[in-house]
Coordinates of C-alpha atoms in Angstrom, one line a residue:
M62 CA 0.0 0.0 0.0
S63 CA 1.3 3.5 -0.8
V64 CA 1.9 6.0 1.9
T65 CA -0.8 8.6 2.3
I66 CA -0.5 12.3 3.3
R67 CA -2.3 11.5 6.5
E68 CA 0.4 8.9 7.5
I69 CA 3.1 11.5 6.7
A70 CA 1.2 14.0 8.9
N71 CA 1.0 11.5 11.8
Y72 CA 4.7 10.6 11.3
C73 CA 5.8 14.3 11.5
N74 CA 3.1 15.3 14.1
V75 CA 1.7 18.0 11.8
S76 CA -1.6 18.6 10.1
E77 CA -2.5 17.2 6.6
G78 CA -2.7 20.7 5.3
T79 CA 0.8 21.4 6.4
V80 CA 2.0 18.3 4.6
D81 CA 0.1 19.3 1.5
R82 CA 1.7 22.7 1.5
A83 CA 5.2 21.2 1.8
L84 CA 4.7 18.6 -0.9
N85 CA 3.2 21.1 -3.4
N86 CA 5.6 23.9 -2.6
R87 CA 3.0 26.3 -1.2
T88 CA 3.4 29.2 1.1
G89 CA 2.4 29.3 4.8
I90 CA 5.0 26.8 6.1
S91 CA 8.5 27.4 7.6
S92 CA 11.5 26.1 5.6
K93 CA 12.5 23.9 8.6
T94 CA 9.1 22.2 8.8
K95 CA 9.0 21.8 5.0
E96 CA 12.5 20.2 4.9
R97 CA 11.4 17.8 7.7
I98 CA 8.2 16.8 5.8
L99 CA 10.0 16.3 2.5
A100 CA 12.7 14.1 4.2
A101 CA 9.9 12.0 5.8
A102 CA 8.1 11.6 2.5
K103 CA 11.4 10.4 0.9
E104 CA 12.1 8.0 3.8
L105 CA 8.5 6.6 3.7
D106 CA 8.7 6.3 -0.1
Y107 CA 5.7 8.5 -0.7
K108 CA 4.2 8.5 -4.2
P109 CA 1.8 11.2 -5.1
N110 CA -1.7 10.3 -6.2
M111 CA -1.7 11.6 -9.8
L112 CA -5.5 11.4 -10.1
A113 CA -6.0 13.5 -7.0
Q114 CA -3.4 16.0 -8.2
C115 CA -5.2 16.3 -11.5
L116 CA -8.5 16.9 -9.8
A117 CA -6.9 19.5 -7.5
T118 CA -4.9 21.4 -10.1
G119 CA -7.1 20.9 -13.2
S120 CA -4.0 19.7 -15.1
T121 CA -3.1 16.1 -16.2
K122 CA 0.5 17.2 -17.2
T123 CA -0.2 15.3 -20.5
I124 CA -0.4 16.7 -24.0
G125 CA -1.8 14.8 -27.0
V126 CA 0.1 14.4 -30.3
V127 CA -2.0 13.4 -33.3
C128 CA -0.1 12.3 -36.4
G129 CA -1.0 10.5 -39.6
G130 CA 1.7 7.8 -39.3
L131 CA 5.4 7.1 -38.6
S132 CA 6.6 5.6 -41.9
N133 CA 8.3 8.9 -42.8
R134 CA 11.3 9.5 -40.5
F135 CA 10.6 13.2 -40.6
F136 CA 7.5 12.8 -38.5
T137 CA 9.2 10.5 -36.0
S138 CA 12.0 13.0 -35.6
L139 CA 9.5 15.8 -35.0
I140 CA 7.5 13.8 -32.5
E141 CA 10.8 12.9 -30.6
A142 CA 11.6 16.7 -30.5
I143 CA 8.2 17.4 -29.0
E144 CA 8.5 14.6 -26.5
R145 CA 12.0 15.9 -25.4
N146 CA 10.7 19.4 -24.8
A147 CA 7.6 18.1 -23.1
G148 CA 9.7 16.0 -20.7
Q149 CA 11.9 18.9 -19.9
N150 CA 8.8 20.8 -18.7
G151 CA 7.3 17.9 -16.7
Y152 CA 4.9 16.7 -19.3
F153 CA 4.2 13.4 -21.0
I154 CA 2.8 12.9 -24.4
S155 CA -0.1 10.7 -25.5
L156 CA 0.4 9.7 -29.2
V157 CA -2.5 9.0 -31.5
L158 CA -2.0 7.8 -35.1
S159 CA -4.7 8.5 -37.5
H160 CA -3.2 6.4 -40.4
N161 CA -4.1 9.4 -42.7
S162 CA -7.8 9.0 -42.0
P163 CA -9.7 12.3 -41.2
S164 CA -12.4 10.3 -39.3
K165 CA -9.8 8.4 -37.2
E166 CA -8.1 11.7 -36.6
L167 CA -11.2 13.2 -35.1
E168 CA -11.9 10.1 -33.1
G169 CA -8.4 10.3 -31.6
I170 CA -8.8 14.0 -30.8
H171 CA -12.1 13.4 -29.0
Y172 CA -10.4 10.5 -27.1
L173 CA -7.7 12.9 -25.9
A174 CA -10.2 15.6 -25.0
R175 CA -12.3 13.2 -23.0
R176 CA -9.3 12.3 -21.0
Q177 CA -8.7 15.9 -20.2
T178 CA -5.4 16.2 -22.0
D179 CA -4.1 19.7 -21.3
G180 CA -3.6 20.5 -25.0
I181 CA -3.0 18.9 -28.4
I182 CA -0.5 19.2 -31.2
I183 CA -2.0 18.0 -34.5
F184 CA -0.4 17.1 -37.8
P185 CA -3.8 17.5 -39.4
V186 CA -5.1 15.4 -42.3
G187 CA -8.7 16.7 -41.8
Y188 CA -9.9 20.1 -43.0
G189 CA -13.0 22.1 -43.9
A190 CA -15.6 24.2 -42.0
A191 CA -17.3 21.3 -40.3
Y192 CA -13.9 19.9 -39.1
E193 CA -12.8 23.3 -37.9
K194 CA -16.1 23.9 -36.0
E195 CA -15.8 20.5 -34.3
L196 CA -12.3 21.2 -33.0
E197 CA -13.3 24.7 -31.8
Q198 CA -16.2 23.2 -29.8
L199 CA -13.8 21.1 -27.8
N200 CA -12.5 24.2 -26.1
I201 CA -9.0 22.8 -25.7
P202 CA -5.6 24.4 -26.7
I203 CA -4.5 23.2 -30.1
V204 CA -1.4 23.9 -32.2
T205 CA -1.0 22.5 -35.7
L206 CA 2.2 21.3 -37.5
Y207 CA 2.9 20.5 -41.1
N208 CA -0.6 21.0 -42.5
R209 CA -2.5 24.1 -41.6
I210 CA -6.2 24.1 -40.8
S211 CA -7.1 27.8 -40.6
K212 CA -6.4 31.0 -38.8
S213 CA -8.4 29.7 -35.8
F214 CA -5.5 27.5 -34.8
T215 CA -1.9 28.6 -34.4
H216 CA 0.3 26.9 -37.0
V217 CA 4.0 26.2 -36.8
D218 CA 6.0 25.3 -39.9
I219 CA 8.7 26.3 -42.3
N220 CA 8.0 28.3 -45.5
C221 CA 7.5 25.4 -47.9
R222 CA 6.5 27.7 -50.8
E223 CA 9.6 29.9 -50.5
I224 CA 11.9 26.8 -50.1
M225 CA 10.7 25.2 -53.3
R226 CA 10.9 28.4 -55.2
K227 CA 14.5 28.8 -54.1
A228 CA 15.2 25.1 -54.8
V229 CA 14.2 25.5 -58.4
Q230 CA 16.4 28.5 -58.7
G231 CA 19.3 26.7 -57.2
I232 CA 18.9 23.7 -59.5
S233 CA 18.6 25.9 -62.5
A234 CA 21.8 27.7 -61.5
K235 CA 23.6 24.3 -61.7
G236 CA 22.7 24.1 -65.4
Y237 CA 19.6 21.9 -65.4
Q238 CA 17.1 22.9 -68.1
N239 CA 14.4 20.4 -67.3
I240 CA 13.3 20.2 -63.7
V241 CA 10.6 17.6 -63.1
Y242 CA 8.4 17.8 -60.0
L243 CA 7.0 14.6 -58.4
D244 CA 3.7 15.7 -56.9
I245 CA 2.9 12.3 -55.5
K246 CA 0.0 12.1 -53.0
S247 CA -0.3 8.3 -52.4
C248 CA -2.7 8.7 -49.4
N249 CA -6.4 9.3 -49.2
K250 CA -7.2 12.1 -51.8
D251 CA -9.9 13.6 -49.6
M252 CA -7.5 14.9 -46.9
N253 CA -5.5 18.0 -46.0
F254 CA -2.5 18.4 -48.3
F255 CA -1.7 22.0 -47.3
S256 CA 2.1 21.4 -47.0
L257 CA 2.5 19.4 -50.2
D258 CA 0.3 21.9 -52.1
E259 CA 2.5 24.8 -50.8
R260 CA 5.6 22.9 -52.1
C261 CA 4.1 22.4 -55.5
A262 CA 3.0 26.1 -55.7
G263 CA 6.6 27.1 -54.9
Y264 CA 7.9 24.9 -57.7
K265 CA 5.6 26.5 -60.1
E266 CA 6.6 30.0 -59.0
G267 CA 10.3 29.1 -59.3
M268 CA 9.9 27.7 -62.8
A269 CA 8.1 30.8 -63.9
L270 CA 10.9 33.0 -62.5
E271 CA 13.5 30.9 -64.4
G272 CA 11.5 31.0 -67.6
L273 CA 11.2 27.2 -67.6
E274 CA 8.2 25.0 -68.5
C275 CA 6.6 23.1 -65.6
N276 CA 6.9 19.3 -65.8
I277 CA 4.8 17.7 -63.0
I278 CA 4.3 14.0 -62.5
D279 CA 1.4 13.1 -60.1
T280 CA 1.6 9.3 -60.4
Y281 CA 4.6 7.2 -59.6
N282 CA 5.2 5.6 -63.0
E283 CA 8.6 3.8 -63.1
D284 CA 8.7 3.6 -66.9
L285 CA 8.1 7.3 -67.2
L286 CA 10.8 8.1 -64.7
L287 CA 13.3 5.8 -66.5
S288 CA 12.6 7.7 -69.7
L289 CA 13.6 11.1 -68.2
P290 CA 17.5 10.9 -68.4
S291 CA 18.6 12.6 -71.5
V292 CA 22.0 13.4 -73.2
S293 CA 20.6 16.5 -74.8
V294 CA 18.8 18.2 -71.9
R295 CA 20.1 18.1 -68.3
T296 CA 17.2 16.9 -66.2
A297 CA 16.7 16.9 -62.4
I298 CA 13.9 15.5 -60.3
L299 CA 12.6 17.6 -57.4
C300 CA 10.8 15.6 -54.7
P301 CA 8.5 17.1 -52.0
Y302 CA 9.9 14.7 -49.4
D303 CA 13.0 12.6 -48.9
V304 CA 11.4 9.2 -48.8
L305 CA 10.3 9.8 -52.4
A306 CA 13.7 11.0 -53.4
I307 CA 15.3 7.8 -51.9
R308 CA 12.8 5.6 -53.7
T309 CA 13.6 7.3 -57.0
A310 CA 17.4 7.1 -56.5
N311 CA 17.0 3.4 -55.8
L312 CA 15.1 3.0 -59.0
Y313 CA 17.8 4.6 -61.1
R314 CA 20.5 2.7 -59.3
K315 CA 18.8 -0.6 -60.0
H316 CA 18.7 0.2 -63.7
G317 CA 22.3 1.5 -63.8
I318 CA 21.5 5.1 -64.3
Q319 CA 24.2 7.4 -62.8
I320 CA 23.3 10.2 -60.3
P321 CA 24.0 13.0 -61.0
S322 CA 25.8 12.5 -64.3
Q323 CA 22.7 11.2 -66.1
I324 CA 20.0 12.7 -63.9
G325 CA 19.9 14.9 -60.7
I326 CA 17.7 14.4 -57.6
M327 CA 16.7 16.6 -54.7
G328 CA 14.6 15.8 -51.7
F329 CA 13.0 17.7 -48.8
D330 CA 13.2 17.2 -45.0
N331 CA 16.9 16.0 -44.6
I332 CA 15.9 12.9 -42.7
D333 CA 18.8 11.0 -41.0
M334 CA 18.5 8.1 -43.5
L335 CA 20.2 10.3 -46.1
E336 CA 23.5 9.9 -44.3
N337 CA 23.5 6.2 -45.4
I338 CA 22.6 6.9 -49.1
T339 CA 25.2 7.1 -51.8
P340 CA 25.4 9.6 -53.5
R341 CA 24.2 11.8 -50.6
I342 CA 20.9 13.4 -51.8
N343 CA 20.6 17.1 -51.7
S344 CA 17.8 18.2 -49.4
V345 CA 16.3 20.8 -47.1
D346 CA 16.9 20.8 -43.3
C347 CA 13.6 21.6 -41.8
N348 CA 15.0 22.2 -38.3
T349 CA 12.8 19.6 -36.6
E350 CA 14.2 20.2 -33.2
K351 CA 13.2 23.9 -33.4
L352 CA 9.9 23.0 -34.9
G353 CA 9.1 20.6 -32.0
E354 CA 10.4 23.0 -29.3
T355 CA 8.4 25.9 -30.7
A356 CA 5.2 23.9 -31.1
F357 CA 5.3 22.7 -27.5
S358 CA 6.3 26.1 -26.2
I359 CA 3.3 27.8 -27.8
L360 CA 1.0 25.0 -26.7
L361 CA 2.3 25.5 -23.1
D362 CA 1.6 29.2 -23.3
K363 CA -1.9 28.5 -24.7
I364 CA -2.6 26.1 -21.8
A365 CA -1.6 28.8 -19.4
G366 CA -3.8 31.3 -21.3
K367 CA -0.8 33.5 -22.2
Y368 CA -0.4 33.0 -25.9
T369 CA -2.2 35.4 -28.3
G370 CA 0.3 35.3 -31.1
K371 CA -0.1 34.3 -34.8
D372 CA 1.4 31.5 -36.9
V373 CA 5.2 31.0 -36.5
T374 CA 7.6 30.2 -39.3
I375 CA 10.9 28.5 -38.5
D376 CA 14.2 28.9 -40.3
Y377 CA 15.5 26.3 -42.6
K378 CA 18.7 25.6 -44.7
F379 CA 19.6 23.7 -47.8
T380 CA 21.9 20.7 -47.3
E381 CA 24.4 20.0 -50.0
G382 CA 24.9 16.5 -51.3
E383 CA 26.2 14.8 -54.4
S384 CA 22.9 14.2 -56.2
L385 CA 22.9 17.4 -58.3

């Protein structure tokens, strides 16, 4: 049986209220008495009743994280960053995977809300007026990452549109005349693609600035990809995420097509797997540690009722490799 506050009070010959003040670092108690009570609690191996604490403080010290899945290392790295920052602030995370299903996402969000999670960080796949209204009615602090829902919820991300625009300009500066964009959305088509749509829009803007014709492939067709290398026109493939870039590099390697001498490749996210890929694929470092830290910090302020700011954009950097 765990030791109770009453038993500590009897052991120290003080009131239960005095023990409560000592254990919860409240005023109205001398430092000498507080030290004696804390020493007794340690000696008796006192473990606080978390349910009672939650009821007393109105806080579960838990935040929810809702993500589509973990197959992309970018998302696992970002969740790890959130968890590290949560732990440093005395919080635990409760992870819900929606498997890229808007209905499962809402089900998971309601699950977290019913368990009085203090706040939720969402990598949303849902969108639309009805979805937005349902989240607002929960009356719980929410921060979004990756995909944006609306102005109603603070969004933390990098500037995907600007990045892709600059990526096109950088590839063009290396002498590539044909820059192909793989706009592959292999998941449920009826879901939130804000981040990927921003990347595609940036590609189009970059191509217009360079006076180049857009060449967008929206279905992963291996025969079409294998037909792209050309001796007359330098061609590069721009991918909206690294997993797609790795898959494409493996396809060319399998068929003996040299990168970058016959075709160039660039990814996006700079996942750690790239360190084991030869040639090292050029990418974009999205600063996942800062993204996770910022998202949690804003959520913490929202929980405390102190955050009234707008969306936050995090710095990024291009990572050089040997694939362009």
